[in-house]
Short mmCIF file of N, CA and C in Angstrom, two decimals:
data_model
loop_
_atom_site.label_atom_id
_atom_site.label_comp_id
_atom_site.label_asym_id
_atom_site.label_seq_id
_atom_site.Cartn_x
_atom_site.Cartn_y
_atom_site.Cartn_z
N UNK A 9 20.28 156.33 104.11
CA UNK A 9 21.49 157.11 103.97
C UNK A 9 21.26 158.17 102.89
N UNK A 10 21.53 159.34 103.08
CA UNK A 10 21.16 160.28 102.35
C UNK A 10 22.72 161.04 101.70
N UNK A 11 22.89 161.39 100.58
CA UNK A 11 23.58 162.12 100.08
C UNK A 11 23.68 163.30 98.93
N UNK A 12 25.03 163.71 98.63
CA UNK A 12 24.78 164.98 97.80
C UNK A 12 23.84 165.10 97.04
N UNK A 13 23.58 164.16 96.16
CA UNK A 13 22.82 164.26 95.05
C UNK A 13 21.21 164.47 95.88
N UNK A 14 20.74 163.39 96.86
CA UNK A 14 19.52 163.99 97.55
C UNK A 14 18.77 165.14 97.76
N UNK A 15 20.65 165.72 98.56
CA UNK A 15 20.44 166.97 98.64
C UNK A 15 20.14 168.36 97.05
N UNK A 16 20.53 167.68 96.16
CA UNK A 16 20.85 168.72 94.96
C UNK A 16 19.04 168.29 94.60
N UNK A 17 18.78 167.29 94.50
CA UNK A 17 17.44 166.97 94.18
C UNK A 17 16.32 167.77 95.17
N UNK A 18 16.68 167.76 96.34
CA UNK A 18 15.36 168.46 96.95
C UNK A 18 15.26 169.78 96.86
N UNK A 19 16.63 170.71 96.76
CA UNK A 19 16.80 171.85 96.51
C UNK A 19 16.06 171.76 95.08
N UNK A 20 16.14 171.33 94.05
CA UNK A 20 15.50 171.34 92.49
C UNK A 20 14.05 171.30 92.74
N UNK A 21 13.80 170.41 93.25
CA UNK A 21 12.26 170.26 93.65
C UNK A 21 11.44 171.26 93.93
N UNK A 22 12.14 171.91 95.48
CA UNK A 22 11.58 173.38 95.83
C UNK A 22 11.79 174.16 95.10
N UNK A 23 12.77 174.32 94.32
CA UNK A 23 12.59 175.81 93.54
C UNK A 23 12.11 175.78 92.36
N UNK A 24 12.31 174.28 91.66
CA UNK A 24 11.66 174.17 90.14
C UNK A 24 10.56 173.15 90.39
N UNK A 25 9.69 172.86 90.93
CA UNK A 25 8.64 171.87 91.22
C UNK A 25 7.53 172.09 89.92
N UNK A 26 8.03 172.51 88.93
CA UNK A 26 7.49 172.37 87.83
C UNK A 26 8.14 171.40 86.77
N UNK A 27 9.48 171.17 87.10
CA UNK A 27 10.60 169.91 86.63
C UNK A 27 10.44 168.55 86.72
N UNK A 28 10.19 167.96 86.17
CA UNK A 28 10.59 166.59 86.53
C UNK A 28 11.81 166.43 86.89
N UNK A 29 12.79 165.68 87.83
CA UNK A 29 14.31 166.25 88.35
C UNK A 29 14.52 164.89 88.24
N UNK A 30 13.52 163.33 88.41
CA UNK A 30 14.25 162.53 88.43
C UNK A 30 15.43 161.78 87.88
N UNK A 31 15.77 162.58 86.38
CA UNK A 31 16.69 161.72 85.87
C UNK A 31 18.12 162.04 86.70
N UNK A 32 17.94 163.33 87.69
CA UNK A 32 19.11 163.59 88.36
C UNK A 32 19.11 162.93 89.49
N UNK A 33 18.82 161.98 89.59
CA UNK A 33 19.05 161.12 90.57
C UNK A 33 19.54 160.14 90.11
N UNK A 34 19.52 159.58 89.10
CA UNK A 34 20.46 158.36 88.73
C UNK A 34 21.79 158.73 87.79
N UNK A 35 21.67 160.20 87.13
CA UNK A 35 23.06 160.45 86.35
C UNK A 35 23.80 161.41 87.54
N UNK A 36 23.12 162.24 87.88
CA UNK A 36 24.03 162.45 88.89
C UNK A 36 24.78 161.93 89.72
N UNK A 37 24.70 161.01 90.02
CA UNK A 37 25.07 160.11 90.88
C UNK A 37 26.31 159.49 90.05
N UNK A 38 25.87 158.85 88.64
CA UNK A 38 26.73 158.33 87.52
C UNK A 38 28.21 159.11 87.55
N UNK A 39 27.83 160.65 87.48
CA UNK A 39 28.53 161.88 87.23
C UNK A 39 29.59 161.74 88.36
N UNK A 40 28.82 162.09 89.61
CA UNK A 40 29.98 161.95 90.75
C UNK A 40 30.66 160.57 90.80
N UNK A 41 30.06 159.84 90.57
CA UNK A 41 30.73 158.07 90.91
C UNK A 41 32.55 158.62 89.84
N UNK A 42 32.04 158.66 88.41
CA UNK A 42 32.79 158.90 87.40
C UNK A 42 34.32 159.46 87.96
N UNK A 43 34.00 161.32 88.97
CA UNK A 43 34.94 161.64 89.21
C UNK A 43 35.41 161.12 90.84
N UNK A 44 34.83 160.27 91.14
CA UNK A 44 35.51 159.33 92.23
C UNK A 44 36.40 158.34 92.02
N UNK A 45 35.69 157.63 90.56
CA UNK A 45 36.67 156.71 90.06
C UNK A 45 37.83 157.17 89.63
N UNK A 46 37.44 158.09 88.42
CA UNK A 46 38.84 158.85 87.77
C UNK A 46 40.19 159.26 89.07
N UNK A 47 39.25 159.82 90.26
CA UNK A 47 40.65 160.61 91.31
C UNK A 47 41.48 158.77 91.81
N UNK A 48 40.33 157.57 92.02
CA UNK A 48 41.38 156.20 92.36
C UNK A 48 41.93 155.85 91.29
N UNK A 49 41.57 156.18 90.24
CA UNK A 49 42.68 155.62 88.97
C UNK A 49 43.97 155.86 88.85
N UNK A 50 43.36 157.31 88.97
CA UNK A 50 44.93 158.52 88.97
C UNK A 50 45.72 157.71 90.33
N UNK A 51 45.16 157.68 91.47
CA UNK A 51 45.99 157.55 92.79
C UNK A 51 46.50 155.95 92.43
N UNK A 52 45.73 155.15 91.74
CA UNK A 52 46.26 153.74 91.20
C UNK A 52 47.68 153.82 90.27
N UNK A 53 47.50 154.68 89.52
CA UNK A 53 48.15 154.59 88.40
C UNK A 53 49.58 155.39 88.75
N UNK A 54 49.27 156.29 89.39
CA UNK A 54 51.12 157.05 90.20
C UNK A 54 51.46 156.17 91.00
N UNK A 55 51.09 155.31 91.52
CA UNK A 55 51.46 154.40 92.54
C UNK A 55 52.60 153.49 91.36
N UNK A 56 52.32 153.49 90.79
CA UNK A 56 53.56 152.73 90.09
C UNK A 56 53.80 152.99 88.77
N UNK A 57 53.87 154.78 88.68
CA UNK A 57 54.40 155.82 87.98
C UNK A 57 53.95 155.51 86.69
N UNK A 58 52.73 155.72 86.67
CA UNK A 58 51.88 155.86 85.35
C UNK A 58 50.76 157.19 85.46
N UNK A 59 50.62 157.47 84.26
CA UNK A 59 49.70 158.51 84.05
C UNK A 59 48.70 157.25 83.18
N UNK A 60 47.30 158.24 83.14
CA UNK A 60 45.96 157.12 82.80
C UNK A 60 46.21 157.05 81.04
N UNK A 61 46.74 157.69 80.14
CA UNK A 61 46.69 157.48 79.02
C UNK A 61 47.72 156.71 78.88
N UNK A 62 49.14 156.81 79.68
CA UNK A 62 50.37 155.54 79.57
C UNK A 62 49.07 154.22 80.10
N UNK A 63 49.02 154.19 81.19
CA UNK A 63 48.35 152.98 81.59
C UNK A 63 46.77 152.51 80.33
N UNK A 64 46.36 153.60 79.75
CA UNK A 64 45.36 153.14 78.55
C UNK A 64 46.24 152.74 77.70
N UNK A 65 47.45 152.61 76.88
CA UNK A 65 48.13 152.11 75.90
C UNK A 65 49.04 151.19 76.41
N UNK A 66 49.05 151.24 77.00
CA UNK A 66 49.92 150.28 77.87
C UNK A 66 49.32 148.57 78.19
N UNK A 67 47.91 148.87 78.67
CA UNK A 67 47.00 147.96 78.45
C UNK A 67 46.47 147.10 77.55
N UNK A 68 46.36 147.96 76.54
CA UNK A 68 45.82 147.81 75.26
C UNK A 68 47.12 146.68 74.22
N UNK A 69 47.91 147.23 74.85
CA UNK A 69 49.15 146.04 74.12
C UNK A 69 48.98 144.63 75.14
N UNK A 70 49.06 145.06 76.72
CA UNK A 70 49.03 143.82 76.77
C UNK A 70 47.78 142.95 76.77
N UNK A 71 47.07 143.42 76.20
CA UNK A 71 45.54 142.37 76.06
C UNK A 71 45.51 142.08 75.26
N UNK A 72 46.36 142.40 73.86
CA UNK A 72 46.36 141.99 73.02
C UNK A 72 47.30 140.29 72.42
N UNK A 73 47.71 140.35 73.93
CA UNK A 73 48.45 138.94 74.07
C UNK A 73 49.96 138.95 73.62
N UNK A 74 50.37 137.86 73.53
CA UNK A 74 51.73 137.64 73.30
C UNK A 74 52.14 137.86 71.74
N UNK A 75 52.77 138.79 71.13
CA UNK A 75 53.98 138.74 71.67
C UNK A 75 53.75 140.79 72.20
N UNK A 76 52.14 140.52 72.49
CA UNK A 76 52.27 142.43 73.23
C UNK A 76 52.55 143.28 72.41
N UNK A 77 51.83 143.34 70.62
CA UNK A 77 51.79 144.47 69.96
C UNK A 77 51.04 144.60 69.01
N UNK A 78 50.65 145.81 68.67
CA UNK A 78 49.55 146.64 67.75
C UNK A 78 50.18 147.42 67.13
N UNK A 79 49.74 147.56 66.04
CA UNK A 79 49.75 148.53 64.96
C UNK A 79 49.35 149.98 65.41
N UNK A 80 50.29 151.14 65.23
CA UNK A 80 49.32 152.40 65.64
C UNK A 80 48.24 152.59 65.46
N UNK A 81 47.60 152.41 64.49
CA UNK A 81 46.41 152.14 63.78
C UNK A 81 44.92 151.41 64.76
N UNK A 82 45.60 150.10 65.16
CA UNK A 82 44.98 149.24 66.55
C UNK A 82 44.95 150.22 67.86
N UNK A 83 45.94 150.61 68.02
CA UNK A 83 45.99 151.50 69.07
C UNK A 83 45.07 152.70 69.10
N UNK A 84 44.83 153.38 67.94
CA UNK A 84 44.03 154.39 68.11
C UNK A 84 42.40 153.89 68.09
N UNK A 85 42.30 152.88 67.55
CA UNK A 85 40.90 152.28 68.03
C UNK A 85 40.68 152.26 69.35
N UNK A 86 41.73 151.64 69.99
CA UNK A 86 40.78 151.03 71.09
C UNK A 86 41.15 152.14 72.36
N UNK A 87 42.16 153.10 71.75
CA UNK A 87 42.54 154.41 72.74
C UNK A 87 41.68 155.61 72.12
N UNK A 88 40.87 155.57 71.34
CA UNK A 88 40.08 156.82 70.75
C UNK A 88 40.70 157.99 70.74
N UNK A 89 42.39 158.27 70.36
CA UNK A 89 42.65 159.31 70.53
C UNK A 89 43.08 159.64 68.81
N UNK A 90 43.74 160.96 68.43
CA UNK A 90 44.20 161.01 66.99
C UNK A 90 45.60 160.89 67.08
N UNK A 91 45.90 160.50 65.39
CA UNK A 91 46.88 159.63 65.02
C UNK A 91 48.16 160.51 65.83
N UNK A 92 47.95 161.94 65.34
CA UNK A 92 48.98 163.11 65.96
C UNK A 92 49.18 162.71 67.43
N UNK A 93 48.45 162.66 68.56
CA UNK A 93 48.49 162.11 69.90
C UNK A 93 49.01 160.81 70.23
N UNK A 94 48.72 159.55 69.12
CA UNK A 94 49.34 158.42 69.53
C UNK A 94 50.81 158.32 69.09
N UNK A 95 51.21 158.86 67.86
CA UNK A 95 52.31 159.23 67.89
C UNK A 95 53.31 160.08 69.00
N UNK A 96 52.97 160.80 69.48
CA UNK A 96 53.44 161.62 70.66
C UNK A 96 53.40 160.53 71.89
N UNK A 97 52.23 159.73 72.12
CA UNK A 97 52.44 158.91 73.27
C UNK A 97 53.54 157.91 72.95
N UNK A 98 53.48 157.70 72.00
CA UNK A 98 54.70 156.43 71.66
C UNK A 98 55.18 156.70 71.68
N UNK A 99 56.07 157.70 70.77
CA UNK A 99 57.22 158.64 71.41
C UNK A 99 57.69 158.68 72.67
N UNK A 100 56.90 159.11 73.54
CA UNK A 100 57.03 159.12 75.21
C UNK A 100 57.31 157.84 75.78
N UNK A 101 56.35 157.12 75.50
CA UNK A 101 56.21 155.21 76.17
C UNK A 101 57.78 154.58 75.87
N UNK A 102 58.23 155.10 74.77
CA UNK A 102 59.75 154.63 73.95
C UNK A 102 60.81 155.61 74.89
N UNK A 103 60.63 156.39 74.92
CA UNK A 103 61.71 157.03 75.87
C UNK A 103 61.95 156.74 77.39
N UNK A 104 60.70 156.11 77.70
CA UNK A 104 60.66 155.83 78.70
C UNK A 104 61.21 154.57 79.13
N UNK A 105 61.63 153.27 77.68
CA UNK A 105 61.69 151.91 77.86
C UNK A 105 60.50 151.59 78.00
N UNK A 106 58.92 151.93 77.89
CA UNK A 106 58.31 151.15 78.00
C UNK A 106 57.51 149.98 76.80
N UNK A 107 57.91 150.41 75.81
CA UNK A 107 57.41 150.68 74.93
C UNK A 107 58.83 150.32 73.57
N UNK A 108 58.36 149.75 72.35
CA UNK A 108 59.71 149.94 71.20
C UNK A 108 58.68 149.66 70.18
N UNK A 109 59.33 150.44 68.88
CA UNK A 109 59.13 150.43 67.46
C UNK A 109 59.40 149.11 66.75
N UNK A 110 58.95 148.37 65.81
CA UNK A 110 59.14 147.64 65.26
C UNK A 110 58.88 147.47 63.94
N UNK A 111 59.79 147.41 62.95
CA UNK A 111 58.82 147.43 61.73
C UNK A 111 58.01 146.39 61.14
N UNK A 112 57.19 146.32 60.72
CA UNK A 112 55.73 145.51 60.60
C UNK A 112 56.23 144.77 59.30
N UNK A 113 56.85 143.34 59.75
CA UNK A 113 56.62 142.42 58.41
C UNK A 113 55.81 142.38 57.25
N UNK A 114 54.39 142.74 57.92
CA UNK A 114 53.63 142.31 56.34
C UNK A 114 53.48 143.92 55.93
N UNK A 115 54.07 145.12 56.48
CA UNK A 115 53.89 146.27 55.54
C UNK A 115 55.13 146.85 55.52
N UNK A 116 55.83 146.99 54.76
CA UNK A 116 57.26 147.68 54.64
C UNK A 116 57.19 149.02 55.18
N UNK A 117 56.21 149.70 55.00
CA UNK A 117 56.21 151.25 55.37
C UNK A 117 56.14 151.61 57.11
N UNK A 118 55.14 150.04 57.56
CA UNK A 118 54.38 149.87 58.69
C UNK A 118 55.44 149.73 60.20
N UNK A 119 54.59 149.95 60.91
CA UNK A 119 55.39 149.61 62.48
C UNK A 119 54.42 148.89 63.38
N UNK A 120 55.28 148.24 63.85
CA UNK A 120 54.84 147.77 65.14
C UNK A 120 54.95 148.21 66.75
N UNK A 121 54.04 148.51 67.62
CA UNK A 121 54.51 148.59 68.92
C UNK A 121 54.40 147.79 69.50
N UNK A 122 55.50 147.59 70.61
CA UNK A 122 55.46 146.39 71.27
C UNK A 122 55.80 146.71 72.71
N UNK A 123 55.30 145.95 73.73
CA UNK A 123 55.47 146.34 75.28
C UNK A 123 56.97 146.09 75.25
N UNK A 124 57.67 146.67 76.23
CA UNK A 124 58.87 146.03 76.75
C UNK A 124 58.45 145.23 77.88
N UNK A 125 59.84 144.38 78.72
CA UNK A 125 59.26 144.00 79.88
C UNK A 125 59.35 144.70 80.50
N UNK A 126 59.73 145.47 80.83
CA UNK A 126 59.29 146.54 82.14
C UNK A 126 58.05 147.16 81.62
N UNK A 127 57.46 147.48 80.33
CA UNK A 127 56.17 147.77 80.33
C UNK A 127 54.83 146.95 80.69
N UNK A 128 55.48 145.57 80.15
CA UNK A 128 54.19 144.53 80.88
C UNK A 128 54.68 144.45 82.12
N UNK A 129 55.57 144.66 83.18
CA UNK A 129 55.70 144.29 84.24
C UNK A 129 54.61 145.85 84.88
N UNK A 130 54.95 147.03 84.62
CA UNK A 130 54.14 148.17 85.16
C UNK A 130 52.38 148.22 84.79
N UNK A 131 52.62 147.62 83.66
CA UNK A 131 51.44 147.26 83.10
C UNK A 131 50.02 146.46 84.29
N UNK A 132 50.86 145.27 84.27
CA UNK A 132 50.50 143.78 85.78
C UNK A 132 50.21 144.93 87.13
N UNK A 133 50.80 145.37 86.99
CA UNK A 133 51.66 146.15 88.24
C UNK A 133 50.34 147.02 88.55
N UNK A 134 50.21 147.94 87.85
CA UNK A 134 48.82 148.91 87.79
C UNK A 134 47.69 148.61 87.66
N UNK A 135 47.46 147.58 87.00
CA UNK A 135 45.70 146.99 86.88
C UNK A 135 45.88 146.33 88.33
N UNK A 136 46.48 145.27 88.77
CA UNK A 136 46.62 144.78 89.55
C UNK A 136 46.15 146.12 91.12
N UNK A 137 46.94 147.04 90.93
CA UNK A 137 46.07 148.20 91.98
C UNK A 137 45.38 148.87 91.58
N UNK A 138 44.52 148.67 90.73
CA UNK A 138 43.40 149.47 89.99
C UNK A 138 42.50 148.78 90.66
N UNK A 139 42.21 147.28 90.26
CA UNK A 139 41.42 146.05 90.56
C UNK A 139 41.21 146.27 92.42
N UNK A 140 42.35 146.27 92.69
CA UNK A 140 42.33 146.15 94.51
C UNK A 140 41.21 147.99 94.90
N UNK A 141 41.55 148.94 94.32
CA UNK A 141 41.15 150.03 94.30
C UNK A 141 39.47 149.98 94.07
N UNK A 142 38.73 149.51 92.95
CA UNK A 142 37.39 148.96 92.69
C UNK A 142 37.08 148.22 93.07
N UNK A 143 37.56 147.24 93.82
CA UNK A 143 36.87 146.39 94.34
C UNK A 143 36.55 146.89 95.86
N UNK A 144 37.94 148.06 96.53
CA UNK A 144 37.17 148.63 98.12
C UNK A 144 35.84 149.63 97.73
N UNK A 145 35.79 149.79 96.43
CA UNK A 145 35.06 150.75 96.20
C UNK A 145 33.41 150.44 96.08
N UNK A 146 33.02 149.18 95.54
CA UNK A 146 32.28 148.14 95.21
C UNK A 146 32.03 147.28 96.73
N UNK A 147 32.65 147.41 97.37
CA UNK A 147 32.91 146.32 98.90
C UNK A 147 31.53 146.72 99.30
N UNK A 148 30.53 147.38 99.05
CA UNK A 148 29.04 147.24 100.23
C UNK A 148 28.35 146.74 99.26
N UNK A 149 28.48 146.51 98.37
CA UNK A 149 27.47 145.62 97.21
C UNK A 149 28.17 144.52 97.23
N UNK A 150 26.50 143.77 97.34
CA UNK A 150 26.64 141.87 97.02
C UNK A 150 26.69 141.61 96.02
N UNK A 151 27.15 140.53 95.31
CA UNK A 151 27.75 139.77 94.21
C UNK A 151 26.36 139.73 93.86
N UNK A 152 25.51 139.75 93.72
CA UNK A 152 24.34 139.79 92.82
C UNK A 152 23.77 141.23 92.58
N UNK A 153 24.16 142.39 93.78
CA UNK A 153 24.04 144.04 93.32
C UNK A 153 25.03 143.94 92.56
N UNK A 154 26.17 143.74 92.32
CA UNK A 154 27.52 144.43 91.52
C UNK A 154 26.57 143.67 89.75
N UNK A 155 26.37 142.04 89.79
CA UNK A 155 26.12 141.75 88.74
C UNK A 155 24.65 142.50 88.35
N UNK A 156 23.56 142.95 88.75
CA UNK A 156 22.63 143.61 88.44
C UNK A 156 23.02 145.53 88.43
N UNK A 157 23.62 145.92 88.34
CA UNK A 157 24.08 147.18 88.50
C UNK A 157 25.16 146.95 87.16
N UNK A 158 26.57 146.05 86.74
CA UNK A 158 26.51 145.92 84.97
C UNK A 158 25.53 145.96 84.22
N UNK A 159 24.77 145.20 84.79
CA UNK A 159 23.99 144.64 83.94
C UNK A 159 22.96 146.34 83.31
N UNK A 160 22.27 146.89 84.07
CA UNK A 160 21.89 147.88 84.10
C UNK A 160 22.63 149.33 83.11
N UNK A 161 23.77 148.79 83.73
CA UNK A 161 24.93 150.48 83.69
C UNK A 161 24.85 149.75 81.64
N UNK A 162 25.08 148.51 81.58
CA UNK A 162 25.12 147.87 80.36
C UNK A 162 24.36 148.71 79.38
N UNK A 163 23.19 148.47 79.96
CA UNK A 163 21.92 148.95 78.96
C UNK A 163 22.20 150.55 78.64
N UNK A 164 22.69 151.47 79.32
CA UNK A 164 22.86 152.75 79.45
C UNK A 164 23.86 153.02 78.58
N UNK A 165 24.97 152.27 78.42
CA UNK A 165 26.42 152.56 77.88
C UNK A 165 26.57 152.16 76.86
N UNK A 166 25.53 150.76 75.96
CA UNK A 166 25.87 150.26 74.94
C UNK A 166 25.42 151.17 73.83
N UNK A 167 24.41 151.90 73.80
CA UNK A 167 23.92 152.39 72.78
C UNK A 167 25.23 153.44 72.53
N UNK A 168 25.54 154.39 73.24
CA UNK A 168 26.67 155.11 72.85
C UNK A 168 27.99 154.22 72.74
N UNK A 169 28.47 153.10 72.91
CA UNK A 169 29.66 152.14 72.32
C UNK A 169 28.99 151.58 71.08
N UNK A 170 28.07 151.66 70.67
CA UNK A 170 27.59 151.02 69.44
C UNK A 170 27.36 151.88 68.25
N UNK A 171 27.71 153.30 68.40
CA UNK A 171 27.15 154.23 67.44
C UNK A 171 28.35 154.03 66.41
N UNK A 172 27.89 154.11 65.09
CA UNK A 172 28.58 153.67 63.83
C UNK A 172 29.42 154.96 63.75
N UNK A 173 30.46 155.10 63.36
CA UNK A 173 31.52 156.04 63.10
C UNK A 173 32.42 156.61 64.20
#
């Protein structure tokens, strides 16, 4: 079975056959997969009226277990965005009901965010068709390609999740 990237590779070949081209055969591929996933996320995530940064904070509370809240502070870790932006999303997530302020017992100054239930319910709601979405996507790989292909993508991704700062 032959595809785009094949095609982008043999075109490279003939005209730059002084290149080595192979690494464009396995990031390219990475590259397009990326914006295949991103367009089912998006189509996951309107399906039950989320945008991908509501559904990234949204998440992030509820994995954090019961009673479903983080510190802005927590939040911008594990959402990599700045403090100015998570403020603005909370803002939004709160207007929306999904989402409420709380002030943080052990810091007087501090807050808490916390899911509402309708946010863990949209929350369930969206991974739940995210999951169904990756998995038709994944459906021609065997349970030992999907686990050797983490395993792989692993080695590629950790060094940049591991860089200090």
């Amino acid at each position: 079975m032959e595809d785009e990237v094949d095609r982008l590779v043999a075109a490279w070949r003939r005209e730059r056959p002084d290149l080595d081209v192979e690494p464009l055969e396995v990031l390219s591929r990475v590259s397009r997969l990326a914006r295949h996933l991103d367009r089912a996320r998006r189509l996951a995530f309107t399906e039950h009226g989320l945008e991908t940064w509501e559904f990234d904070v949204l998440t992030a509370l509820r994995r954090a277990g019961t009673p479903y809240q983080l510190s802005p502070g927590q939040l911008l870790t594990q959402t990599l965005v700045t403090s100015g932006t998570m403020t603005n999303r909370i803002d939004r997530l709160t207007k929306k009901g999904l989402v409420e302020r709380l002030p943080d017992p052990s810091d007087r100054r501090g807050v808490l965010v916390r899911l509402t239930d309708e946010g863990k319910d949209r929350a369930d709601q969206a991974l739940a068709g995210l999951l169904a979405q990756e998995r038709a996507i994944l459906g021609e790989l065997t349970r030992a390609q999907r686990v050797e292909l983490a395993g792989l993508l692993r080695q590629l991704t950790a060094p940049f999740d591991n860089i200090p700062g």
